[in-house]
């Protein structure tokens, strides 16, 4: 089949590469010509393990082409997948303007029957509205069918997730379009759920919101464990042994971030309100997440006030919202650095995806320094704050660190370390809910 994927971001590029690997002819289309130029040369504009190799292979086959000539790509295709961003507006609702502009491009270039599938995460009701919008714009409703096809891949394991999806959800009213989508994904479809548009849209929001709820739940347990002298990592382990609960998304820490959970929880709250329904659980999930990093910051400030002279030098380990991605969108580490800036003389960032200050939100802030090594970041530092559990941080020699830091204090924002081992190395360990009083 000939398939155009509109939007060459994390989702669109992965999807285009995977569909090319399934032997389709794929156009990866984007309005960002600089991004397209990079992708044409096999350069990934973001970090995603394994994707660069498969991208290079697929480009070589000639089955995968990146282009900013979106109209021509649409005209040459049987299926158009939309994978443009749907960022949050200031009021928490999803901004669907990129989706609308992609729909306009499709409407004025359509030249025959196409299946249009929305992979972007869009509020409940969007596909129904879009079908009507496209019908009016195109003038001939028989020229297209619309399918809601929410995406569930995770940054950091996007390729694995795409080749081994837990489920494929297809929402729509046209059997012809659903069948074409099934054919396109055929070897990858394990568990398939065919629904109406609204249900497919809500499955995506409900899934992300539920995972965010698990994270805020275990973070609340960490708060309780902290006061009670219990170890939240063992609490999570014990809970996870129950198959009804499972172990995933029960890692307490500084809170969730990224381009999906924060915006999707906010958007679902907004949808609930629009529909006149309360969203008490989700509002609390968000509130717990918003305040979680404050608890770590408070512990750090209290520890520093007693031992180190202001203004402090703090090493911040990890800026991305999780490991194995370069995505800093809504990363709790960003909020932490923002809050530390007032009391610090220097904040030293160490992250394997950050080489220059221009890759941080503070390109002109002289207090923010980008480091290349652990030693550079820790030398005469007053504390280290682990924000992202990149593998490189798991193997730090904290005995060595204790010798080169001014005041050896470690805030473990991801429960990466064993508190006893860190303390034995001569470093004061600060965590939340790690048993005993630090
Ligand atoms: N990133 C994830 O892990 C993930 C996972 C599941 C679902 N999603 C959802 O998928 C969607 C895309 O997310 P992403 O992270 O890949 O976004 P992204 O910001 O990385 O990429 C979006 C791309 O769309 C392009 N674009 C915008 N308007 C366009 C237009 N009119 N025509 C062509 N290209 C256009 C942009 O230039 C950009 O390259 C969002 O709705 C997101 O919520 C994301």
Short mmCIF file of C-alpha atoms and ligand atoms in Angstrom, two decimals:
data_model
loop_
_atom_site.label_atom_id
_atom_site.label_comp_id
_atom_site.label_asym_id
_atom_site.label_seq_id
_atom_site.Cartn_x
_atom_site.Cartn_y
_atom_site.Cartn_z
CA UNK A 1 0.00 0.00 0.00
CA UNK A 2 1.01 3.62 -0.39
CA UNK A 3 0.82 5.44 2.93
CA UNK A 4 1.49 9.05 3.91
CA UNK A 5 2.28 9.84 7.53
CA UNK A 6 1.67 13.54 8.18
CA UNK A 7 3.96 14.77 10.96
CA UNK A 8 7.51 13.43 11.35
CA UNK A 9 7.93 13.72 15.12
CA UNK A 10 8.43 10.91 17.61
CA UNK A 11 5.23 9.12 16.59
CA UNK A 12 5.16 9.94 12.86
CA UNK A 13 8.78 9.02 12.13
CA UNK A 14 8.57 5.76 14.07
CA UNK A 15 5.31 4.85 12.35
CA UNK A 16 6.68 5.68 8.90
CA UNK A 17 9.82 3.58 9.45
CA UNK A 18 7.81 0.63 10.83
CA UNK A 19 5.31 0.71 7.95
CA UNK A 20 8.21 0.76 5.47
CA UNK A 21 9.61 -2.29 7.28
CA UNK A 22 6.23 -3.95 6.60
CA UNK A 23 6.95 -3.38 2.88
CA UNK A 24 4.57 -0.50 2.31
CA UNK A 25 5.63 2.52 0.26
CA UNK A 26 5.68 5.31 2.80
CA UNK A 27 5.91 9.09 2.60
CA UNK A 28 6.94 10.78 5.84
CA UNK A 29 5.52 14.28 5.36
CA UNK A 30 6.20 17.34 7.48
CA UNK A 31 5.90 21.12 7.12
CA UNK A 32 9.27 21.52 8.84
CA UNK A 33 11.64 21.49 5.85
CA UNK A 34 14.76 21.44 8.04
CA UNK A 35 13.48 18.30 9.79
CA UNK A 36 12.65 16.71 6.44
CA UNK A 37 16.13 17.51 5.09
CA UNK A 38 17.71 15.77 8.10
CA UNK A 39 15.47 12.73 7.83
CA UNK A 40 16.24 12.43 4.10
CA UNK A 41 19.90 12.06 5.06
CA UNK A 42 19.03 9.46 7.68
CA UNK A 43 19.59 11.86 10.58
CA UNK A 44 16.99 11.45 13.34
CA UNK A 45 16.00 14.87 14.73
CA UNK A 46 15.44 13.25 18.16
CA UNK A 47 16.84 10.40 20.24
CA UNK A 48 15.11 7.03 20.04
CA UNK A 49 17.09 3.82 20.58
CA UNK A 50 17.44 1.67 17.45
CA UNK A 51 15.37 3.92 15.23
CA UNK A 52 18.33 5.49 13.42
CA UNK A 53 19.55 2.09 12.16
CA UNK A 54 16.14 1.02 10.86
CA UNK A 55 15.60 4.48 9.36
CA UNK A 56 18.86 4.14 7.40
CA UNK A 57 17.87 0.65 6.22
CA UNK A 58 14.42 1.75 5.09
CA UNK A 59 15.76 4.81 3.26
CA UNK A 60 18.12 2.48 1.38
CA UNK A 61 15.23 0.29 0.21
CA UNK A 62 13.63 3.32 -1.45
CA UNK A 63 10.29 2.40 0.13
CA UNK A 64 10.56 5.26 2.62
CA UNK A 65 10.74 8.86 1.44
CA UNK A 66 10.58 12.03 3.54
CA UNK A 67 9.06 15.10 1.95
CA UNK A 68 7.66 18.56 2.59
CA UNK A 69 5.60 18.24 -0.62
CA UNK A 70 2.66 17.01 1.41
CA UNK A 71 0.00 17.42 -1.32
CA UNK A 72 1.89 15.17 -3.77
CA UNK A 73 2.41 12.55 -1.07
CA UNK A 74 -1.31 12.56 -0.22
CA UNK A 75 -2.25 12.20 -3.88
CA UNK A 76 0.01 9.17 -4.24
CA UNK A 77 -1.38 7.42 -1.15
CA UNK A 78 -4.24 5.09 -0.21
CA UNK A 79 -3.99 5.80 3.52
CA UNK A 80 -3.13 9.08 5.25
CA UNK A 81 -2.07 8.83 8.89
CA UNK A 82 -2.12 12.06 10.87
CA UNK A 83 0.54 12.20 13.61
CA UNK A 84 0.86 15.93 14.24
CA UNK A 85 1.24 17.39 17.72
CA UNK A 86 -1.74 18.29 19.93
CA UNK A 87 -0.05 20.41 22.61
CA UNK A 88 -1.86 21.81 25.63
CA UNK A 89 -3.36 25.30 25.54
CA UNK A 90 -2.88 27.44 28.66
CA UNK A 91 -6.36 26.41 29.87
CA UNK A 92 -5.45 22.70 29.65
CA UNK A 93 -7.54 21.90 26.57
CA UNK A 94 -5.78 20.27 23.61
CA UNK A 95 -4.73 22.56 20.78
CA UNK A 96 -5.91 20.83 17.60
CA UNK A 97 -4.82 23.58 15.20
CA UNK A 98 -2.04 21.40 13.70
CA UNK A 99 -4.62 18.69 13.09
CA UNK A 100 -6.91 21.20 11.40
CA UNK A 101 -4.16 22.48 9.13
CA UNK A 102 -3.26 18.87 8.18
CA UNK A 103 -6.97 18.29 7.45
CA UNK A 104 -7.05 21.40 5.24
CA UNK A 105 -4.03 20.13 3.30
CA UNK A 106 -5.76 16.78 2.78
CA UNK A 107 -9.02 18.47 1.75
CA UNK A 108 -7.49 20.57 -0.98
CA UNK A 109 -5.23 17.86 -2.38
CA UNK A 110 -7.49 14.80 -2.26
CA UNK A 111 -7.77 13.14 -5.69
CA UNK A 112 -9.59 9.87 -4.99
CA UNK A 113 -10.76 7.61 -2.16
CA UNK A 114 -8.46 7.68 0.88
CA UNK A 115 -8.58 6.37 4.41
CA UNK A 116 -7.64 9.13 6.81
CA UNK A 117 -6.54 7.84 10.22
CA UNK A 118 -5.92 10.08 13.23
CA UNK A 119 -3.01 8.81 15.34
CA UNK A 120 -2.64 12.10 17.22
CA UNK A 121 -4.20 12.12 20.67
CA UNK A 122 -7.36 14.19 20.23
CA UNK A 123 -10.20 15.06 22.59
CA UNK A 124 -13.31 12.93 22.61
CA UNK A 125 -15.57 14.14 19.81
CA UNK A 126 -12.77 15.38 17.53
CA UNK A 127 -13.02 12.60 14.92
CA UNK A 128 -16.79 13.05 14.57
CA UNK A 129 -16.28 16.79 14.19
CA UNK A 130 -13.40 16.23 11.75
CA UNK A 131 -15.44 13.87 9.56
CA UNK A 132 -18.07 16.57 9.23
CA UNK A 133 -15.46 19.29 8.63
CA UNK A 134 -13.74 17.25 5.89
CA UNK A 135 -17.07 16.37 4.25
CA UNK A 136 -17.90 20.06 3.97
CA UNK A 137 -14.40 21.05 2.79
CA UNK A 138 -14.05 18.23 0.27
CA UNK A 139 -17.66 18.43 -0.87
CA UNK A 140 -17.83 14.70 -1.64
CA UNK A 141 -18.03 12.48 1.48
CA UNK A 142 -17.48 9.35 -0.62
CA UNK A 143 -13.85 10.39 -1.20
CA UNK A 144 -12.72 9.47 2.31
CA UNK A 145 -13.38 7.53 5.47
CA UNK A 146 -12.07 8.59 8.84
CA UNK A 147 -10.59 6.20 11.40
CA UNK A 148 -9.47 6.97 14.93
CA UNK A 149 -6.25 5.04 15.49
CA UNK A 150 -4.72 6.19 18.78
CA UNK A 151 -1.04 5.56 19.31
CA UNK A 152 0.32 3.87 22.45
CA UNK A 153 4.07 3.76 21.82
CA UNK A 154 6.44 4.97 24.54
CA UNK A 155 9.43 7.18 23.84
CA UNK A 156 12.57 5.21 24.65
CA UNK A 157 11.03 1.93 23.45
CA UNK A 158 9.06 3.22 20.48
CA UNK A 159 10.31 0.61 18.01
CA UNK A 160 9.68 -2.33 20.32
CA UNK A 161 6.22 -0.99 21.15
CA UNK A 162 5.38 -0.50 17.48
CA UNK A 163 6.45 -4.02 16.55
CA UNK A 164 4.81 -5.57 19.64
CA UNK A 165 1.71 -3.49 20.38
CA UNK A 166 -0.37 -4.61 23.36
CA UNK A 167 -3.42 -3.72 21.30
CA UNK A 168 -4.51 -1.94 18.15
CA UNK A 169 -7.54 0.29 18.48
CA UNK A 170 -9.49 1.28 15.39
CA UNK A 171 -12.49 3.55 15.78
CA UNK A 172 -14.86 4.37 12.97
CA UNK A 173 -18.04 3.65 11.11
CA UNK A 174 -16.72 2.43 7.75
CA UNK A 175 -16.02 -1.30 7.49
CA UNK A 176 -14.07 -0.66 4.29
CA UNK A 177 -11.71 1.75 6.07
CA UNK A 178 -11.29 -0.51 9.10
CA UNK A 179 -10.41 -3.41 6.79
CA UNK A 180 -7.82 -1.31 4.92
CA UNK A 181 -6.23 -0.28 8.25
CA UNK A 182 -6.15 -3.92 9.35
CA UNK A 183 -4.44 -4.83 6.08
CA UNK A 184 -1.87 -2.07 6.54
CA UNK A 185 -0.90 -3.24 10.05
CA UNK A 186 -1.60 -6.94 9.42
CA UNK A 187 1.51 -8.71 10.79
CA UNK A 188 1.53 -6.47 13.88
CA UNK A 189 -2.07 -6.84 14.95
CA UNK A 190 -2.39 -9.02 18.01
CA UNK A 191 -5.27 -7.85 20.12
CA UNK A 192 -7.59 -5.70 18.04
CA UNK A 193 -10.41 -3.56 19.31
CA UNK A 194 -12.79 -2.03 16.80
CA UNK A 195 -15.01 0.66 18.27
CA UNK A 196 -16.73 3.91 17.45
CA UNK A 197 -14.72 7.16 17.25
CA UNK A 198 -15.53 8.43 20.73
CA UNK A 199 -14.65 5.16 22.44
CA UNK A 200 -11.31 4.95 20.61
CA UNK A 201 -10.49 8.52 21.61
CA UNK A 202 -11.42 7.89 25.24
CA UNK A 203 -9.41 4.64 25.39
CA UNK A 204 -6.27 6.68 24.72
CA UNK A 205 -7.01 9.34 27.34
CA UNK A 206 -8.22 6.80 29.88
CA UNK A 207 -5.08 4.69 29.44
CA UNK A 208 -2.66 7.57 29.92
CA UNK A 209 -4.68 8.99 32.78
CA UNK A 210 -4.76 5.62 34.52
CA UNK A 211 -0.98 5.25 34.25
CA UNK A 212 -0.55 8.80 35.56
CA UNK A 213 -2.91 7.86 38.41
CA UNK A 214 -0.70 4.88 39.31
CA UNK A 215 2.31 7.22 39.48
CA UNK A 216 0.56 9.81 41.63
CA UNK A 217 -0.84 7.01 43.81
CA UNK A 218 2.59 5.56 44.56
CA UNK A 219 3.93 9.09 45.09
CA UNK A 220 1.25 9.61 47.70
CA UNK A 221 2.32 6.30 49.28
CA UNK A 222 5.90 7.64 49.28
CA UNK A 223 4.72 10.65 51.29
CA UNK A 224 3.02 8.38 53.80
CA UNK A 225 5.98 5.98 53.89
CA UNK A 226 8.30 8.89 54.51
CA UNK A 227 6.47 9.86 57.69
CA UNK A 228 5.90 6.26 58.74
CA UNK A 229 9.52 5.16 58.25
CA UNK A 230 8.50 2.62 55.57
CA UNK A 231 10.30 1.93 52.28
CA UNK A 232 8.06 2.79 49.32
CA UNK A 233 10.12 0.69 46.90
CA UNK A 234 9.31 -2.39 49.00
CA UNK A 235 5.69 -1.27 49.28
CA UNK A 236 5.54 -1.11 45.45
CA UNK A 237 7.24 -4.50 45.20
CA UNK A 238 4.76 -6.03 47.61
CA UNK A 239 1.83 -4.45 45.81
CA UNK A 240 3.17 -5.56 42.42
CA UNK A 241 3.28 -9.20 43.51
CA UNK A 242 -0.48 -9.08 43.31
CA UNK A 243 -1.27 -9.86 39.67
CA UNK A 244 -4.35 -7.68 39.84
CA UNK A 245 -2.09 -4.69 40.51
CA UNK A 246 1.13 -5.40 38.59
CA UNK A 247 4.53 -3.78 39.04
CA UNK A 248 4.49 -1.22 36.23
CA UNK A 249 4.17 2.51 36.86
CA UNK A 250 4.60 2.10 40.60
CA UNK A 251 8.00 3.78 40.82
CA UNK A 252 7.78 6.70 43.22
CA UNK A 253 9.83 9.77 42.37
CA UNK A 254 9.70 13.41 41.40
CA UNK A 255 6.58 12.92 39.29
CA UNK A 256 5.59 12.23 35.71
CA UNK A 257 6.38 14.50 32.78
CA UNK A 258 6.80 14.28 29.04
CA UNK A 259 4.66 15.25 26.11
CA UNK A 260 1.77 12.92 26.97
CA UNK A 261 0.75 12.34 30.59
CA UNK A 262 0.60 15.97 31.79
CA UNK A 263 -1.25 17.21 28.73
CA UNK A 264 -3.56 14.22 28.42
CA UNK A 265 -4.62 14.34 32.08
CA UNK A 266 -5.30 18.08 31.74
CA UNK A 267 -7.21 17.60 28.49
CA UNK A 268 -9.35 14.82 29.96
CA UNK A 269 -10.19 17.03 32.95
CA UNK A 270 -11.20 19.77 30.49
CA UNK A 271 -13.33 17.31 28.50
CA UNK A 272 -15.04 16.06 31.66
CA UNK A 273 -15.86 19.63 32.64
CA UNK A 274 -17.20 20.45 29.19
CA UNK A 275 -19.43 17.41 29.48
CA UNK A 276 -20.61 18.51 32.92
CA UNK A 277 -18.92 15.63 34.71
CA UNK A 278 -16.58 15.95 37.68
CA UNK A 279 -12.98 14.79 37.37
CA UNK A 280 -12.06 14.61 41.05
CA UNK A 281 -9.60 11.72 40.73
CA UNK A 282 -7.76 13.30 37.81
CA UNK A 283 -7.58 16.70 39.47
CA UNK A 284 -5.96 15.09 42.49
CA UNK A 285 -3.59 13.08 40.28
CA UNK A 286 -2.44 16.35 38.75
CA UNK A 287 -2.15 18.13 42.08
CA UNK A 288 -0.03 15.35 43.59
CA UNK A 289 2.19 15.46 40.53
CA UNK A 290 2.58 19.23 40.64
CA UNK A 291 3.68 19.22 44.27
CA UNK A 292 5.81 16.08 44.33
CA UNK A 293 9.13 17.68 43.38
CA UNK A 294 8.56 20.39 46.05
CA UNK A 295 8.94 17.74 48.76
CA UNK A 296 12.39 16.78 47.51
CA UNK A 297 13.38 20.42 47.10
CA UNK A 298 12.30 21.16 50.66
CA UNK A 299 14.43 18.29 51.99
CA UNK A 300 17.40 19.49 49.98
CA UNK A 301 17.05 23.09 51.12
CA UNK A 302 16.73 22.04 54.77
CA UNK A 303 19.83 19.84 54.50
CA UNK A 304 21.85 22.54 52.75
CA UNK A 305 20.81 25.32 55.12
CA UNK A 306 22.42 23.44 57.97
CA UNK A 307 25.66 22.56 56.23
CA UNK A 308 26.56 24.56 53.13
CA UNK A 309 27.12 28.26 52.60
CA UNK A 310 24.79 30.01 50.13
CA UNK A 311 24.69 30.45 47.19
CA UNK A 312 24.97 26.75 46.42
CA UNK A 313 26.41 24.75 43.56
CA UNK A 314 24.10 21.90 42.61
CA UNK A 315 24.70 19.13 40.08
CA UNK A 316 21.48 18.13 38.33
CA UNK A 317 21.66 14.64 36.84
CA UNK A 318 19.26 14.29 33.91
CA UNK A 319 17.09 16.89 32.22
CA UNK A 320 14.86 14.67 30.09
CA UNK A 321 11.52 13.52 31.47
CA UNK A 322 12.77 9.94 31.45
CA UNK A 323 15.81 7.99 30.27
CA UNK A 324 16.46 6.94 26.64
CA UNK A 325 14.86 10.00 25.08
CA UNK A 326 15.94 13.60 24.49
CA UNK A 327 12.41 14.85 25.20
CA UNK A 328 12.39 17.59 27.83
CA UNK A 329 8.73 18.53 27.38
CA UNK A 330 7.13 19.01 30.82
CA UNK A 331 10.12 17.33 32.46
CA UNK A 332 9.99 17.68 36.27
CA UNK A 333 13.76 18.33 36.08
CA UNK A 334 13.03 21.64 34.34
CA UNK A 335 10.74 22.73 37.16
CA UNK A 336 13.36 21.68 39.72
CA UNK A 337 16.12 23.70 38.03
CA UNK A 338 13.79 26.72 37.78
CA UNK A 339 13.16 26.54 41.51
CA UNK A 340 16.82 26.01 42.40
CA UNK A 341 17.99 28.96 40.34
CA UNK A 342 17.05 31.55 42.97
CA UNK A 343 19.29 30.09 45.70
CA UNK A 344 22.15 28.79 43.59
CA UNK A 345 25.39 30.18 42.36
CA UNK A 346 25.66 27.48 39.73
CA UNK A 347 23.55 24.62 38.44
CA UNK A 348 25.51 21.99 36.60
CA UNK A 349 23.48 19.94 34.18
CA UNK A 350 24.65 16.50 33.15
CA UNK A 351 22.50 14.61 30.65
CA UNK A 352 23.70 12.36 27.82
CA UNK A 353 21.42 14.17 25.36
CA UNK A 354 22.52 17.67 26.35
CA UNK A 355 25.83 18.94 25.01
CA UNK A 356 25.31 22.70 24.84
CA UNK A 357 23.34 25.34 26.80
CA UNK A 358 21.27 25.87 23.64
CA UNK A 359 19.81 22.40 24.27
CA UNK A 360 18.41 23.53 27.62
CA UNK A 361 15.58 25.99 28.34
CA UNK A 362 18.26 28.41 29.72
CA UNK A 363 20.61 29.14 26.78
CA UNK A 364 21.55 32.59 28.18
CA UNK A 365 21.45 31.90 31.92
CA UNK A 366 25.06 32.10 33.11
CA UNK A 367 24.21 30.20 36.31
CA UNK A 368 23.37 27.11 34.26
CA UNK A 369 26.42 25.17 33.11
CA UNK A 370 26.32 22.09 30.91
CA UNK A 371 28.84 19.46 32.01
CA UNK A 372 30.24 16.53 30.07
CA UNK A 373 31.38 14.27 32.94
CA UNK A 374 30.25 13.22 36.40
CA UNK A 375 33.54 14.51 37.86
CA UNK A 376 33.08 17.94 36.28
CA UNK A 377 29.51 18.15 37.62
CA UNK A 378 30.38 17.05 41.17
CA UNK A 379 33.67 18.88 41.74
CA UNK A 380 33.15 21.11 44.82
CA UNK A 381 29.36 20.80 44.45
CA UNK A 382 27.10 21.20 47.47
CA UNK A 383 24.65 18.52 46.34
CA UNK A 384 23.65 16.29 43.46
CA UNK A 385 20.00 16.00 42.43
CA UNK A 386 19.17 12.92 40.38
CA UNK A 387 16.19 13.75 38.16
CA UNK A 388 16.44 11.12 35.42
CA UNK A 389 17.55 7.52 35.89
CA UNK A 390 19.89 7.33 32.90
CA UNK A 391 22.07 4.22 33.02
CA UNK A 392 25.26 6.31 33.28
CA UNK A 393 24.17 7.53 36.72
CA UNK A 394 23.65 4.02 38.11
CA UNK A 395 27.40 3.32 38.07
CA UNK A 396 28.68 6.50 39.75
CA UNK A 397 31.36 5.83 42.37
CA UNK A 398 29.78 7.72 45.28
CA UNK A 399 32.82 7.14 47.47
CA UNK A 400 34.86 9.09 44.94
CA UNK A 401 32.03 11.64 44.66
CA UNK A 402 32.03 12.19 48.44
CA UNK A 403 35.70 13.10 48.24
CA UNK A 404 35.31 15.67 45.48
CA UNK A 405 32.03 17.33 46.59
CA UNK A 406 32.01 20.29 48.98
CA UNK A 407 29.08 18.84 50.92
CA UNK A 408 28.27 15.28 49.86
CA UNK A 409 24.48 15.28 49.60
CA UNK A 410 22.48 13.26 47.08
CA UNK A 411 18.80 13.75 46.32
CA UNK A 412 17.58 10.55 44.66
CA UNK A 413 14.54 11.71 42.72
CA UNK A 414 14.06 8.32 41.04
CA UNK A 415 14.90 5.82 43.78
CA UNK A 416 17.79 4.67 41.66
CA UNK A 417 20.12 3.93 44.54
CA UNK A 418 20.19 1.80 47.66
CA UNK A 419 20.22 4.35 50.51
CA UNK A 420 22.50 2.20 52.69
CA UNK A 421 25.14 1.89 49.96
CA UNK A 422 25.15 5.64 49.39
CA UNK A 423 25.38 6.38 53.13
CA UNK A 424 28.20 3.83 53.47
CA UNK A 425 30.06 5.76 50.73
CA UNK A 426 29.96 8.85 52.92
CA UNK A 427 27.14 10.68 51.11
CA UNK A 428 24.02 11.97 52.83
CA UNK A 429 21.08 10.32 51.06
CA UNK A 430 17.82 12.23 50.62
CA UNK A 431 14.83 10.43 49.19
CA UNK A 432 11.13 10.23 49.78
CA UNK A 433 9.71 7.22 51.54
CA UNK A 434 12.96 5.26 51.71
CA UNK A 435 12.66 3.92 55.21
CA UNK A 436 13.93 5.47 58.44
CA UNK A 437 14.73 9.11 58.90
CA UNK A 438 17.61 10.27 56.65
N1 LIG B 1 5.49 11.26 21.83
C1 LIG B 1 4.87 10.20 22.31
O1 LIG B 1 5.43 9.41 23.06
C2 LIG B 1 3.44 9.92 21.92
C3 LIG B 1 2.88 8.65 22.19
C4 LIG B 1 1.55 8.42 21.83
C5 LIG B 1 0.80 9.43 21.25
N2 LIG B 1 1.37 10.64 21.02
C6 LIG B 1 0.54 11.65 20.36
O2 LIG B 1 0.94 11.69 18.99
C7 LIG B 1 0.90 13.04 18.51
C8 LIG B 1 2.25 13.44 17.96
O3 LIG B 1 3.17 13.44 19.02
P1 LIG B 1 4.76 13.62 18.77
O4 LIG B 1 5.41 13.52 20.11
O5 LIG B 1 5.19 12.73 17.67
O6 LIG B 1 4.78 15.15 18.28
P2 LIG B 1 6.02 15.98 17.72
O7 LIG B 1 5.83 17.35 18.21
O8 LIG B 1 7.30 15.25 18.01
O9 LIG B 1 5.82 15.94 16.13
C9 LIG B 1 4.76 16.55 15.46
C10 LIG B 1 5.23 16.87 14.04
O10 LIG B 1 4.10 17.32 13.30
C11 LIG B 1 4.56 18.31 12.39
N3 LIG B 1 3.42 19.07 11.89
C12 LIG B 1 2.65 19.96 12.55
N4 LIG B 1 1.66 20.42 11.75
C13 LIG B 1 1.81 19.80 10.57
C14 LIG B 1 1.08 19.85 9.33
N5 LIG B 1 0.00 20.61 9.19
N6 LIG B 1 1.52 19.08 8.31
C15 LIG B 1 2.62 18.31 8.45
N7 LIG B 1 3.32 18.21 9.59
C16 LIG B 1 2.93 18.96 10.64
C17 LIG B 1 5.56 19.11 13.20
O11 LIG B 1 6.43 19.86 12.38
C18 LIG B 1 6.27 17.99 13.97
O12 LIG B 1 7.41 17.54 13.27
C19 LIG B 1 0.40 13.89 19.67
O13 LIG B 1 -0.99 14.03 19.58
C20 LIG B 1 0.78 13.06 20.88
O14 LIG B 1 -0.06 13.32 21.99
C21 LIG B 1 2.66 10.91 21.33
#
